[in-house]
Amino acid sequence: MTEDIRRQAGELEAAVLVVLWAADRPLTPPEVQAALTEPLARTTVATTLARLHAKGTLDRVRAGRAYAYSPAVEDRAALAAQRMHTELDKGDDRQGVLARFVSRLSSADEVVLRELLEQAAEPGNLP
């Protein structure tokens, strides 16, 4: 699979998410297809929705004989956080992954991360 195809698939997933984030209700594949700016085959849209559901990015409910989809993440920041957790969960060396991630943060990002960790440690902020 070429890099162009991967990038295109990522762009398609992003476009589908934008459509679903803008919707006020779950959408069926034909509704998503109609809302996309680029004309795509019904099967392409349905496959993309199914893949996003399998990744945990979308929720789905029965809509007749098909499914209607809605976002399981509320925005791009939540999507990025979900992806980061997925990557952390893949390996055995969480500490190593986190250490390498933190070592590449900018000074400004490091300050933000420290503030967020301090906030999370405050009483009453526990899940």
mmCIF file of C-alpha atoms in Angstrom:
data_model
loop_
_atom_site.group_PDB
_atom_site.id
_atom_site.type_symbol
_atom_site.label_atom_id
_atom_site.label_comp_id
_atom_site.label_asym_id
_atom_site.label_seq_id
_atom_site.Cartn_x
_atom_site.Cartn_y
_atom_site.Cartn_z
ATOM 1 C CA MET A 1 0.000 0.000 0.000
ATOM 2 C CA THR A 2 1.468 3.355 -0.949
ATOM 3 C CA GLU A 3 1.765 6.394 1.285
ATOM 4 C CA ASP A 4 -0.691 8.289 -0.957
ATOM 5 C CA ILE A 5 -3.377 5.680 -0.336
ATOM 6 C CA ARG A 6 -2.816 5.812 3.418
ATOM 7 C CA ARG A 7 -2.983 9.594 3.434
ATOM 8 C CA GLN A 8 -6.139 9.491 1.332
ATOM 9 C CA ALA A 9 -7.752 7.008 3.738
ATOM 10 C CA GLY A 10 -6.879 9.250 6.681
ATOM 11 C CA GLU A 11 -8.338 12.238 4.881
ATOM 12 C CA LEU A 12 -11.521 10.290 4.158
ATOM 13 C CA GLU A 13 -11.867 9.293 7.804
ATOM 14 C CA ALA A 14 -11.366 12.932 8.797
ATOM 15 C CA ALA A 15 -14.011 14.081 6.313
ATOM 16 C CA VAL A 16 -16.485 11.500 7.620
ATOM 17 C CA LEU A 17 -15.838 12.636 11.194
ATOM 18 C CA VAL A 18 -16.404 16.288 10.240
ATOM 19 C CA VAL A 19 -19.785 15.340 8.758
ATOM 20 C CA LEU A 20 -20.771 13.366 11.864
ATOM 21 C CA TRP A 21 -19.557 16.060 14.281
ATOM 22 C CA ALA A 22 -21.760 18.579 12.439
ATOM 23 C CA ALA A 23 -24.836 16.332 12.563
ATOM 24 C CA ASP A 24 -27.380 16.574 15.352
ATOM 25 C CA ARG A 25 -28.207 12.871 15.187
ATOM 26 C CA PRO A 26 -26.713 9.559 14.061
ATOM 27 C CA LEU A 27 -26.407 9.291 10.270
ATOM 28 C CA THR A 28 -26.738 6.308 7.958
ATOM 29 C CA PRO A 29 -24.082 5.621 5.308
ATOM 30 C CA PRO A 30 -26.214 7.173 2.514
ATOM 31 C CA GLU A 31 -26.703 10.319 4.620
ATOM 32 C CA VAL A 32 -22.964 10.571 5.260
ATOM 33 C CA GLN A 33 -22.301 9.950 1.566
ATOM 34 C CA ALA A 34 -24.668 12.779 0.590
ATOM 35 C CA ALA A 35 -23.063 15.195 3.066
ATOM 36 C CA LEU A 36 -19.493 14.604 1.859
ATOM 37 C CA THR A 37 -18.125 17.159 -0.592
ATOM 38 C CA GLU A 38 -16.293 14.523 -2.634
ATOM 39 C CA PRO A 39 -18.458 12.011 -4.512
ATOM 40 C CA LEU A 40 -17.671 8.537 -3.177
ATOM 41 C CA ALA A 41 -19.125 5.086 -3.699
ATOM 42 C CA ARG A 42 -21.641 3.909 -1.116
ATOM 43 C CA THR A 43 -19.413 0.932 -0.321
ATOM 44 C CA THR A 44 -16.416 3.200 0.319
ATOM 45 C CA VAL A 45 -18.412 5.266 2.814
ATOM 46 C CA ALA A 46 -19.880 2.170 4.486
ATOM 47 C CA THR A 47 -16.429 0.574 4.803
ATOM 48 C CA THR A 48 -14.955 3.754 6.268
ATOM 49 C CA LEU A 49 -17.771 3.974 8.822
ATOM 50 C CA ALA A 50 -17.319 0.308 9.779
ATOM 51 C CA ARG A 51 -13.560 0.789 10.211
ATOM 52 C CA LEU A 52 -14.037 3.874 12.377
ATOM 53 C CA HIS A 53 -16.526 1.924 14.487
ATOM 54 C CA ALA A 54 -14.059 -0.958 14.853
ATOM 55 C CA LYS A 55 -11.419 1.533 16.050
ATOM 56 C CA GLY A 56 -13.833 2.823 18.710
ATOM 57 C CA THR A 57 -14.094 6.228 17.056
ATOM 58 C CA LEU A 58 -17.788 5.864 16.173
ATOM 59 C CA ASP A 59 -20.852 4.494 17.940
ATOM 60 C CA ARG A 60 -23.634 2.889 15.956
ATOM 61 C CA VAL A 61 -27.291 2.048 16.447
ATOM 62 C CA ARG A 62 -29.688 0.016 14.356
ATOM 63 C CA ALA A 63 -31.616 2.048 11.789
ATOM 64 C CA GLY A 64 -33.906 -0.423 10.083
ATOM 65 C CA ARG A 65 -31.748 -3.057 8.431
ATOM 66 C CA ALA A 66 -28.651 -0.870 8.521
ATOM 67 C CA TYR A 67 -26.756 1.188 11.100
ATOM 68 C CA ALA A 68 -26.642 4.877 11.866
ATOM 69 C CA TYR A 69 -23.352 6.262 13.142
ATOM 70 C CA SER A 70 -22.385 8.990 15.590
ATOM 71 C CA PRO A 71 -19.004 10.099 16.934
ATOM 72 C CA ALA A 72 -17.709 8.374 20.068
ATOM 73 C CA VAL A 73 -15.219 11.247 20.445
ATOM 74 C CA GLU A 74 -16.376 14.838 20.697
ATOM 75 C CA ASP A 75 -13.691 16.634 18.691
ATOM 76 C CA ARG A 76 -10.236 16.440 17.104
ATOM 77 C CA ALA A 77 -8.478 16.793 20.471
ATOM 78 C CA ALA A 78 -10.389 13.823 21.885
ATOM 79 C CA LEU A 79 -9.616 11.844 18.728
ATOM 80 C CA ALA A 80 -5.887 12.569 19.068
ATOM 81 C CA ALA A 81 -5.995 11.572 22.747
ATOM 82 C CA GLN A 82 -7.760 8.324 21.838
ATOM 83 C CA ARG A 83 -5.071 7.560 19.259
ATOM 84 C CA MET A 84 -2.329 8.256 21.786
ATOM 85 C CA HIS A 85 -3.916 5.852 24.267
ATOM 86 C CA THR A 86 -4.255 3.213 21.556
ATOM 87 C CA GLU A 87 -0.558 3.485 20.750
ATOM 88 C CA LEU A 88 0.377 3.305 24.444
ATOM 89 C CA ASP A 89 -1.737 0.179 24.870
ATOM 90 C CA LYS A 90 -0.047 -1.603 21.950
ATOM 91 C CA GLY A 91 3.354 -2.076 23.524
ATOM 92 C CA ASP A 92 4.906 -3.507 26.636
ATOM 93 C CA ASP A 93 7.113 -0.503 27.385
ATOM 94 C CA ARG A 94 4.691 2.295 28.351
ATOM 95 C CA GLN A 95 7.412 4.056 30.338
ATOM 96 C CA GLY A 96 9.748 4.054 27.346
ATOM 97 C CA VAL A 97 7.057 5.363 25.010
ATOM 98 C CA LEU A 98 6.084 8.109 27.442
ATOM 99 C CA ALA A 99 9.726 9.028 28.079
ATOM 100 C CA ARG A 100 10.394 9.417 24.365
ATOM 101 C CA PHE A 101 7.183 11.391 23.894
ATOM 102 C CA VAL A 102 8.009 13.785 26.739
ATOM 103 C CA SER A 103 11.612 14.202 25.583
ATOM 104 C CA ARG A 104 10.370 15.650 22.291
ATOM 105 C CA LEU A 105 7.951 18.190 23.803
ATOM 106 C CA SER A 106 8.632 21.876 23.350
ATOM 107 C CA SER A 107 9.200 23.964 26.458
ATOM 108 C CA ALA A 108 5.716 25.446 26.121
ATOM 109 C CA ASP A 109 4.122 21.985 25.795
ATOM 110 C CA GLU A 110 6.100 20.803 28.814
ATOM 111 C CA VAL A 111 4.664 23.665 30.904
ATOM 112 C CA VAL A 112 1.119 22.825 29.779
ATOM 113 C CA LEU A 113 1.629 19.137 30.554
ATOM 114 C CA ARG A 114 2.970 19.897 34.025
ATOM 115 C CA GLU A 115 -0.033 22.149 34.743
ATOM 116 C CA LEU A 116 -2.464 19.485 33.547
ATOM 117 C CA LEU A 117 -0.791 16.808 35.674
ATOM 118 C CA GLU A 118 -0.922 19.091 38.725
ATOM 119 C CA GLN A 119 -4.636 19.759 38.124
ATOM 120 C CA ALA A 120 -5.341 16.050 37.745
ATOM 121 C CA ALA A 121 -3.575 15.334 41.046
ATOM 122 C CA GLU A 122 -5.719 17.804 43.002
ATOM 123 C CA PRO A 123 -8.343 16.248 45.306
ATOM 124 C CA GLY A 124 -11.734 16.122 43.621
ATOM 125 C CA ASN A 125 -10.261 15.738 40.134
ATOM 126 C CA LEU A 126 -9.989 11.964 40.303
ATOM 127 C CA PRO A 127 -12.146 9.904 37.948
#
